[in-house]
XYZ file of C-alpha atoms in Angstrom:
578
model
C 21.943 -13.765 -2.719
C 22.920 -15.119 -6.136
C 22.196 -13.507 -9.479
C 19.944 -16.443 -10.369
C 17.885 -15.782 -7.209
C 17.427 -12.183 -8.307
C 16.425 -13.205 -11.844
C 13.870 -15.670 -10.460
C 12.435 -13.039 -8.153
C 12.226 -10.535 -11.006
C 10.326 -13.090 -13.061
C 7.980 -13.690 -10.105
C 7.212 -9.961 -9.963
C 6.486 -9.941 -13.698
C 4.337 -13.050 -13.421
C 2.330 -11.488 -10.582
C 1.780 -8.365 -12.685
C 0.802 -10.363 -15.777
C -1.630 -12.460 -13.745
C -3.714 -9.416 -12.859
C -4.563 -8.453 -16.421
C -3.189 -11.114 -18.713
C -1.129 -8.417 -20.401
C 2.414 -8.746 -21.666
C 5.295 -6.736 -20.263
C 5.403 -3.123 -21.403
C 1.697 -2.385 -21.841
C 0.124 0.387 -19.732
C -2.043 -2.066 -17.777
C 0.944 -4.308 -17.079
C 2.850 -1.270 -15.811
C -0.064 -0.387 -13.542
C -0.158 -3.932 -12.211
C 3.605 -3.980 -11.644
C 3.323 -0.702 -9.731
C 0.502 -2.158 -7.646
C 2.554 -5.281 -6.909
C 5.764 -3.517 -5.892
C 3.835 -0.662 -4.301
C 2.275 -3.205 -1.950
C 5.722 -4.085 -0.629
C 6.616 -0.411 -0.148
C 3.333 0.375 1.615
C 3.796 -2.602 3.926
C 7.364 -1.440 4.536
C 6.133 2.051 5.386
C 8.234 3.693 2.687
C 4.966 4.731 0.990
C 1.665 5.625 2.612
C -0.149 4.415 -0.485
C 0.103 4.362 -4.267
C -2.318 5.020 -7.130
C -0.986 3.172 -10.197
C -1.316 5.253 -13.362
C 1.221 4.776 -16.132
C 1.863 7.859 -18.277
C 4.537 8.481 -20.876
C 4.965 11.338 -23.341
C 7.927 11.812 -25.618
C 9.015 15.012 -27.315
C 10.586 15.520 -30.711
C 13.928 16.436 -29.169
C 13.818 13.928 -26.315
C 14.300 16.763 -23.823
C 11.486 17.203 -21.371
C 10.181 13.685 -21.959
C 7.914 12.457 -19.150
C 7.255 9.025 -17.665
C 5.651 7.996 -14.365
C 4.008 4.809 -13.087
C 1.926 6.119 -10.183
C 1.527 8.691 -7.442
C 0.189 9.382 -3.963
C -0.464 12.591 -2.026
C 0.219 11.936 1.646
C 1.133 13.460 4.995
C -2.123 15.399 5.086
C -1.618 16.749 1.574
C 1.903 18.049 2.192
C 3.996 15.397 0.404
C 3.744 14.201 -3.201
C 5.082 10.721 -3.880
C 5.830 9.765 -7.478
C 6.652 6.199 -8.528
C 8.572 5.547 -11.716
C 10.225 2.394 -12.980
C 12.834 0.851 -15.245
C 11.622 -2.615 -16.197
C 12.568 -5.740 -18.118
C 16.175 -5.687 -16.913
C 16.223 -9.242 -15.472
C 18.687 -8.333 -12.707
C 21.209 -6.690 -15.036
C 23.087 -3.586 -13.894
C 21.491 -0.236 -14.723
C 23.963 2.507 -15.491
C 23.964 5.751 -13.530
C 23.001 7.723 -16.646
C 19.915 5.537 -17.093
C 18.869 6.099 -13.489
C 19.340 9.820 -13.997
C 17.187 9.766 -17.139
C 14.323 7.952 -15.374
C 14.392 10.399 -12.453
C 14.545 13.387 -14.807
C 11.453 12.197 -16.700
C 9.519 11.831 -13.460
C 10.651 15.246 -12.267
C 9.625 16.783 -15.594
C 6.139 15.311 -15.212
C 5.776 16.817 -11.736
C 6.698 20.269 -13.013
C 4.286 19.976 -15.957
C 1.496 19.010 -13.560
C 2.195 22.158 -11.568
C 1.852 24.191 -14.756
C -1.406 22.513 -15.751
C -0.713 19.628 -18.125
C -4.184 18.275 -17.281
C -5.597 21.020 -19.512
C -3.889 19.350 -22.483
C -5.333 15.913 -21.641
C -8.836 14.681 -22.439
C -10.938 14.073 -19.336
C -11.200 10.423 -20.379
C -7.396 10.115 -20.545
C -6.218 7.664 -17.896
C -3.623 10.200 -16.669
C -6.032 13.146 -16.362
C -7.129 12.445 -12.744
C -3.498 12.085 -11.636
C -2.362 15.297 -13.326
C -5.359 17.240 -11.999
C -4.903 15.934 -8.446
C -1.221 16.947 -8.395
C -2.024 20.378 -9.845
C -4.733 21.032 -7.246
C -2.532 19.810 -4.391
C 0.493 21.912 -5.347
C -0.198 24.995 -3.130
C -0.134 22.810 0.013
C 2.875 20.670 -0.934
C 6.144 21.032 0.941
C 8.074 18.105 -0.517
C 8.265 15.752 -3.502
C 9.613 12.186 -3.206
C 10.418 10.200 -6.336
C 10.703 6.409 -6.034
C 12.487 4.484 -8.760
C 11.642 0.773 -8.715
C 13.381 -1.611 -11.069
C 13.920 -5.298 -11.754
C 17.546 -4.447 -12.479
C 20.428 -3.660 -10.130
C 21.613 -0.133 -9.380
C 25.165 0.605 -8.323
C 24.446 3.764 -6.301
C 23.040 3.668 -2.774
C 21.546 7.161 -2.718
C 20.810 10.116 -4.953
C 21.335 13.722 -3.887
C 18.165 15.708 -3.368
C 17.235 18.537 -5.744
C 14.410 21.033 -6.212
C 11.292 20.987 -8.360
C 9.804 24.448 -8.821
C 11.063 25.500 -5.399
C 10.050 22.314 -3.576
C 12.531 19.955 -1.977
C 12.757 16.762 -4.067
C 14.268 13.562 -2.662
C 14.845 10.172 -4.302
C 14.575 6.544 -3.217
C 16.029 3.737 -5.325
C 14.451 0.277 -4.963
C 16.275 -2.185 -7.182
C 15.696 -5.926 -7.441
C 18.249 -6.735 -4.722
C 16.641 -4.381 -2.205
C 13.138 -5.609 -3.073
C 14.272 -9.231 -2.754
C 15.748 -8.580 0.693
C 12.464 -7.048 1.804
C 10.326 -9.831 0.312
C 12.409 -12.718 1.636
C 13.327 -11.393 5.074
C 10.145 -12.625 6.746
C 9.676 -9.139 8.228
C 7.170 -6.613 6.912
C 9.711 -3.824 6.682
C 13.404 -2.994 6.401
C 15.297 -2.118 9.559
C 15.243 1.619 10.255
C 18.286 2.938 12.113
C 17.926 6.471 13.536
C 21.022 8.317 14.738
C 20.373 11.110 17.250
C 22.802 14.029 17.292
C 22.757 15.502 19.862
C 21.683 12.462 21.896
C 18.564 12.482 24.074
C 18.882 12.419 27.850
C 16.809 9.556 29.251
C 15.880 7.660 32.380
C 16.249 3.849 32.078
C 13.492 1.855 33.806
C 13.969 -1.868 34.436
C 11.425 -4.075 32.701
C 10.927 -7.821 32.357
C 13.051 -10.490 30.697
C 11.767 -9.611 27.221
C 11.574 -5.810 27.391
C 12.954 -2.666 29.010
C 11.826 0.977 29.055
C 13.371 4.400 28.601
C 11.697 7.696 29.522
C 12.766 10.837 27.670
C 11.621 14.210 26.369
C 12.149 14.763 22.663
C 12.218 18.263 21.091
C 9.158 18.949 18.942
C 11.199 19.793 15.864
C 13.142 16.509 16.176
C 10.012 14.362 16.165
C 8.661 16.433 13.244
C 11.882 15.910 11.297
C 11.830 12.157 12.015
C 8.273 11.925 10.692
C 9.238 14.022 7.678
C 12.062 11.623 6.844
C 10.538 8.266 7.760
C 6.797 8.896 7.524
C 4.634 5.803 7.861
C 7.622 3.705 8.968
C 7.278 5.407 12.368
C 3.664 4.311 12.786
C 2.995 0.880 14.258
C 2.021 -1.411 11.401
C -1.186 -2.849 12.841
C -2.797 0.582 13.309
C -0.858 2.496 10.658
C -3.861 3.278 8.456
C -5.816 4.644 11.405
C -3.038 6.931 12.574
C -2.301 8.208 9.071
C -5.895 9.285 8.657
C -5.550 11.760 11.529
C -3.249 14.289 9.885
C -5.055 17.600 10.510
C -3.694 19.789 13.285
C -5.552 19.093 16.516
C -7.028 22.357 17.791
C -5.665 21.934 21.322
C -2.180 21.018 20.085
C -2.139 24.038 17.793
C -3.203 26.448 20.528
C -0.591 25.118 22.963
C 2.216 25.399 20.413
C 1.223 28.933 19.446
C 0.438 30.351 22.885
C 2.369 28.380 25.516
C 4.989 26.179 23.799
C 6.951 25.796 27.035
C 3.951 24.044 28.621
C 3.479 21.503 25.855
C 5.254 18.865 27.932
C 2.806 19.468 30.778
C -0.378 19.655 28.698
C 0.199 16.860 26.167
C 0.018 13.142 26.985
C 3.125 12.506 24.913
C 4.091 9.573 22.748
C 4.430 5.849 23.410
C 6.905 4.097 21.135
C 8.725 0.814 20.707
C 12.162 -0.043 19.342
C 13.871 -3.330 18.623
C 17.206 -1.979 19.877
C 18.572 1.180 21.486
C 22.098 2.494 21.985
C 22.128 4.322 25.326
C 25.054 4.996 27.615
C 25.945 7.237 30.581
C 26.877 10.733 29.460
C 28.051 13.835 31.286
C 27.154 13.771 34.966
C 26.077 10.125 34.761
C 22.876 10.923 32.845
C 22.043 8.268 30.277
C 21.828 9.415 26.667
C 20.187 7.761 23.629
C 22.310 8.022 20.492
C 20.629 5.413 18.268
C 17.187 3.847 17.833
C 16.467 0.787 15.685
C 12.970 0.258 14.234
C 11.333 3.053 16.216
C 7.536 2.758 15.960
C 4.962 5.106 17.456
C 2.138 3.053 18.944
C 0.287 5.930 20.613
C 0.607 9.622 19.797
C 0.208 9.477 16.031
C -2.029 12.549 16.046
C 0.483 14.498 18.112
C 3.275 13.491 15.720
C 1.315 14.328 12.564
C 0.067 17.634 13.977
C 3.559 18.778 14.977
C 4.866 17.800 11.553
C 2.040 19.711 9.890
C 2.924 22.881 11.801
C 6.667 22.416 11.292
C 6.315 22.125 7.499
C 4.585 25.517 7.440
C 6.977 27.224 9.865
C 10.084 25.332 11.094
C 10.499 27.839 13.953
C 6.971 27.215 15.269
C 8.168 24.312 17.421
C 10.926 26.230 19.207
C 10.607 25.496 22.927
C 8.268 22.522 22.398
C 9.177 19.217 24.079
C 7.224 15.962 23.925
C 7.369 13.252 26.580
C 8.180 9.822 25.151
C 8.166 6.334 26.629
C 10.267 3.922 24.567
C 9.746 0.202 25.156
C 12.667 -1.848 23.864
C 11.333 -5.192 22.631
C 13.447 -8.155 21.574
C 12.987 -9.619 18.110
C 11.644 -12.960 19.348
C 8.473 -11.414 20.761
C 8.387 -8.236 18.676
C 5.096 -8.766 16.822
C 3.208 -10.178 19.796
C 4.323 -7.658 22.407
C 4.127 -4.605 20.143
C 0.519 -5.479 19.252
C -0.367 -5.761 22.948
C 1.372 -2.464 23.723
C -0.598 -0.841 20.890
C -3.845 -2.265 22.227
C -3.273 -0.986 25.776
C -1.710 2.361 24.823
C -4.679 3.184 22.574
C -7.366 1.937 24.979
C -8.500 5.494 25.708
C -9.036 6.261 22.008
C -11.852 5.237 19.679
C -9.771 2.537 18.013
C -11.827 -0.622 17.663
C -10.572 -4.028 18.677
C -10.649 -5.044 15.014
C -7.900 -2.533 14.222
C -5.411 -4.858 15.942
C -6.450 -8.094 14.246
C -3.991 -8.180 11.340
C -2.353 -11.107 13.149
C -5.588 -12.255 14.757
C -7.507 -15.542 14.586
C -9.305 -14.749 11.314
C -6.105 -14.229 9.326
C -4.277 -17.122 10.968
C -7.180 -19.476 10.218
C -7.484 -18.221 6.634
C -3.782 -18.823 6.103
C -4.124 -22.369 7.422
C -7.090 -23.086 5.144
C -5.256 -21.751 2.113
C -2.443 -24.248 2.694
C -4.822 -27.215 2.890
C -7.695 -26.479 0.488
C -7.069 -27.788 -3.033
C -8.819 -26.320 -6.063
C -11.059 -28.942 -7.738
C -9.232 -30.628 -10.618
C -10.466 -29.756 -14.083
C -12.272 -32.441 -16.044
C -9.834 -34.969 -17.461
C -6.952 -33.777 -15.269
C -5.502 -34.838 -11.938
C -3.198 -31.872 -11.182
C -4.508 -29.534 -8.488
C -3.425 -26.198 -7.071
C -4.193 -23.936 -4.121
C -5.133 -20.304 -3.579
C -2.265 -18.983 -1.450
C -3.235 -16.445 1.240
C -0.266 -14.209 2.034
C -1.044 -13.166 5.611
C 2.261 -11.285 5.789
C 3.546 -9.641 2.641
C 6.558 -11.490 1.285
C 5.428 -14.785 2.835
C 5.169 -16.466 -0.563
C 8.765 -15.592 -1.396
C 9.959 -16.826 2.001
C 8.147 -20.145 1.526
C 9.623 -20.487 -1.937
C 13.175 -19.716 -0.799
C 12.983 -22.441 1.866
C 12.786 -25.053 -0.879
C 15.722 -26.286 -2.887
C 16.159 -24.745 -6.313
C 14.962 -26.887 -9.164
C 12.305 -29.546 -8.681
C 11.096 -28.455 -5.225
C 10.620 -24.848 -6.260
C 8.917 -25.846 -9.530
C 6.481 -28.031 -7.601
C 5.766 -25.210 -5.156
C 5.024 -22.785 -7.990
C 2.778 -25.328 -9.714
C 0.833 -26.016 -6.538
C 0.663 -22.333 -5.573
C 0.451 -20.302 -8.821
C 1.267 -16.627 -8.445
C -2.016 -15.838 -10.194
C -3.767 -17.452 -7.203
C -1.892 -15.498 -4.512
C -3.818 -12.840 -2.562
C -3.273 -10.764 0.547
C -5.189 -8.945 3.269
C -6.030 -5.867 1.222
C -7.151 -8.061 -1.665
C -9.666 -10.016 0.413
C -11.069 -6.738 1.775
C -11.541 -5.514 -1.788
C -13.319 -8.698 -2.916
C -15.604 -8.761 0.112
C -16.596 -5.088 0.069
C -17.317 -5.132 -3.674
C -19.499 -8.217 -3.200
C -21.589 -6.678 -0.406
C -22.243 -3.497 -2.380
C -19.611 -1.037 -1.187
C -17.623 -0.199 -4.352
C -17.141 3.377 -3.164
C -15.175 2.064 -0.171
C -13.044 -0.169 -2.432
C -12.250 2.930 -4.527
C -10.647 4.612 -1.495
C -7.511 2.524 -2.008
C -6.063 -0.680 -0.593
C -5.111 0.475 2.907
C -8.272 2.456 3.629
C -10.371 -0.319 2.126
C -8.731 -2.848 4.454
C -9.252 -0.595 7.451
C -12.975 -0.219 6.658
C -13.389 -3.945 6.036
C -11.595 -4.796 9.276
C -13.805 -2.452 11.267
C -17.195 -2.973 9.588
C -17.072 -6.560 8.317
C -14.529 -8.413 10.443
C -15.204 -6.347 13.559
C -17.832 -7.200 16.110
C -18.187 -8.623 19.569
C -17.669 -12.250 18.526
C -14.434 -12.981 16.632
C -14.941 -14.359 13.132
C -13.047 -17.560 12.367
C -13.439 -18.753 8.771
C -14.271 -22.345 7.883
C -13.825 -24.216 4.588
C -16.969 -22.778 3.019
C -16.008 -19.244 4.057
C -12.620 -19.688 2.392
C -14.122 -21.181 -0.789
C -16.690 -18.395 -1.052
C -13.966 -15.800 -0.608
C -12.026 -17.369 -3.488
C -15.215 -17.329 -5.582
C -15.518 -13.583 -4.929
C -11.880 -13.181 -5.974
C -12.685 -14.993 -9.237
C -15.677 -12.735 -9.907
C -13.573 -9.634 -9.252
C -10.555 -10.765 -11.288
C -12.462 -12.129 -14.297
C -14.711 -9.059 -14.428
C -11.704 -6.766 -14.476
C -10.025 -8.771 -17.232
C -13.149 -8.660 -19.410
C -13.447 -4.890 -19.016
C -9.735 -4.407 -19.577
C -10.001 -6.296 -22.895
C -12.604 -3.755 -24.026
C -9.906 -1.031 -24.133
C -12.189 1.646 -22.690
C -9.298 3.841 -21.564
C -9.034 5.153 -18.010
C -10.902 4.286 -14.818
C -10.568 0.527 -15.204
C -10.420 -0.113 -11.447
C -13.597 1.770 -10.455
C -15.482 0.493 -13.510
C -14.710 -3.156 -12.705
C -15.508 -2.707 -9.008
C -18.834 -1.017 -9.682
C -19.778 -3.614 -12.314
C -19.184 -6.427 -9.821
C -21.217 -4.679 -7.122
C -24.096 -3.964 -9.495
C -24.211 -7.543 -10.805
C -24.429 -8.865 -7.245
C -26.998 -6.210 -6.333
C -29.256 -7.195 -9.255
C -28.589 -10.926 -9.465
C -27.670 -12.164 -5.986
C -30.099 -15.073 -6.314
C -28.396 -16.244 -9.534
C -24.826 -16.154 -8.240
C -23.773 -19.556 -6.921
C -20.453 -19.164 -5.105
C -20.143 -22.919 -4.626
C -20.409 -23.442 -8.383
C -17.841 -20.717 -9.109
C -15.456 -22.423 -6.658
C -15.969 -25.787 -8.370
C -15.487 -24.453 -11.918
C -12.988 -21.706 -11.028
C -14.731 -19.519 -13.593
C -17.722 -17.248 -14.130
C -21.005 -18.657 -15.413
C -21.701 -17.896 -19.080
C -24.537 -15.461 -18.353
C -22.274 -13.321 -16.158
C -19.425 -13.273 -18.703
C -21.887 -12.099 -21.349
C -23.405 -9.402 -19.119
C -20.194 -7.652 -18.115
C -19.324 -5.858 -21.414
C -22.722 -4.262 -21.977
C -23.029 -3.385 -18.309
C -19.642 -1.686 -18.262
C -20.084 0.093 -21.595
C -23.737 1.141 -21.444
C -24.526 1.664 -17.774
C -21.766 1.880 -15.206
C -19.050 3.715 -17.113
C -21.250 6.625 -18.299
C -22.535 7.131 -14.768
C -18.994 7.189 -13.358
C -17.388 9.430 -15.962
C -20.320 11.839 -16.097
C -19.621 13.070 -12.602
C -22.042 15.752 -11.329
C -20.906 19.371 -11.563
C -17.774 18.279 -13.479
C -16.371 16.698 -10.312
C -13.108 14.775 -10.389
C -14.026 11.253 -11.515
C -11.562 9.539 -9.201
C -12.942 11.387 -6.179
C -16.549 10.910 -7.335
C -16.105 7.125 -7.361
C -15.188 7.234 -3.672
C -18.531 8.703 -2.595
C -21.556 6.701 -1.542
C -23.675 9.054 -3.666
C -21.899 7.650 -6.730
C -22.936 4.108 -5.773
C -26.497 5.297 -5.098
C -26.607 6.780 -8.589
C -25.280 3.623 -10.250
C -27.547 1.418 -8.189
C -30.584 3.471 -9.226
C -29.881 2.806 -12.910
C -32.575 0.927 -14.841
C -30.347 -1.937 -15.939
C -31.858 -5.389 -15.467
C -30.741 -8.865 -16.518
């Protein structure tokens, strides 16, 4: 890829971030939006389970001990802390090793200060208070810290040696503009993951069909725990990843077997079903086949077993001695990877309470919505003839792939004009718009991935498949306009923290009170909010919703309070009328 390609992609990332808030580069809200944008790629890739954007920076008089982070997430059942930091406005230029080191040191310093209670020095209304408090409260259960540096510049080092933070193992991942561009323009939702097995695993090859083959093996419990520790969500099949991640507590039966009869685990446990895009296996000693390498290993059934073993291993690495797990590995060629893996997931999980909707990320609804978004033009503004479209990104990175297929210059300029980045939205976005509109702001506050899972199950799910038509698409865009404009109005009020929950709850309350006044067809035609709604948002946010959110009962954590249905019940019971 050329340097100009990288500069263009960096500008696209900045434009996407600016479109969310209308803020210039460098402001806290821009930094949050940038983290949300890039974090979406990393979540889709599986590098992150999730991310809560929250920019925080604090300098010291000496410069030593300065802190700066862009977001965080506590995953793996509360055992792993992920911190996202960034070095921005580089425009594809090279970042020196010393600058990378400084950014990582500032993030590490913040983590240590959270452990020691920096939240006590922050006002409860400070936007960083919920993040600092959550990290402090989670510390006793943490076993590992991962720091992700994302940048629109280029780094010259491939890896960074792990260190320790207050006795915890601390690893680093560097995502520069070149690596992000490869991920966004590859047409695949994640980077290739190559796993080397040493010692190799003995296996039994089983002939399959023209487009797949199978291997049967038994994998040591500590090996599968270590793989999950290193690769995390990348091991969980993408269409049911959110569901499997949610099941991270140790299953009682698994725990009892490991503690009391570890040698019988292979007999008692159903094992793991997995897929891989390629496998290196060859005859070993005595003619037994051995697996030495797996490419893009994904667990499609057995996520609870994997997470439970990892949970026990993090507390006592010797607890899995003598434990073996049966594993069926289906090797699937790239041409049919998405289709066949989804079907394998569906069949392998048929005995579990996973709904049909959990497998519909590539289903008829999303395919139809994508098709509509490529054909439906936004009504031209009065006195103008130029039109644009709202671009639905069914697969993350699709926009960049479509752009790269066009010649640089005129063709790419026309594509950008017809498909503005500000009018690009993805699967988790549409779930957020829809759930906020139907009065479920507490579910939106759970985060993008969980929100999408709930929407898929409760809204999209059902016996009859939902296939959107033109009006459905236009109404969805109208909901996106309500959500986006409401958030921008509240952001301009400079209220401090909790922008996301405040905007979501304001939208839900407006719809709850004024459903008969909201004309989605009119919002689609004008591409804007009606005057009465624009005027209502500031007073609603300032006088009603925000006090009810921040004044959490029994001094509860505000961020957690917003995720509860009781919070919505309280806001909904307010006396505000329009």
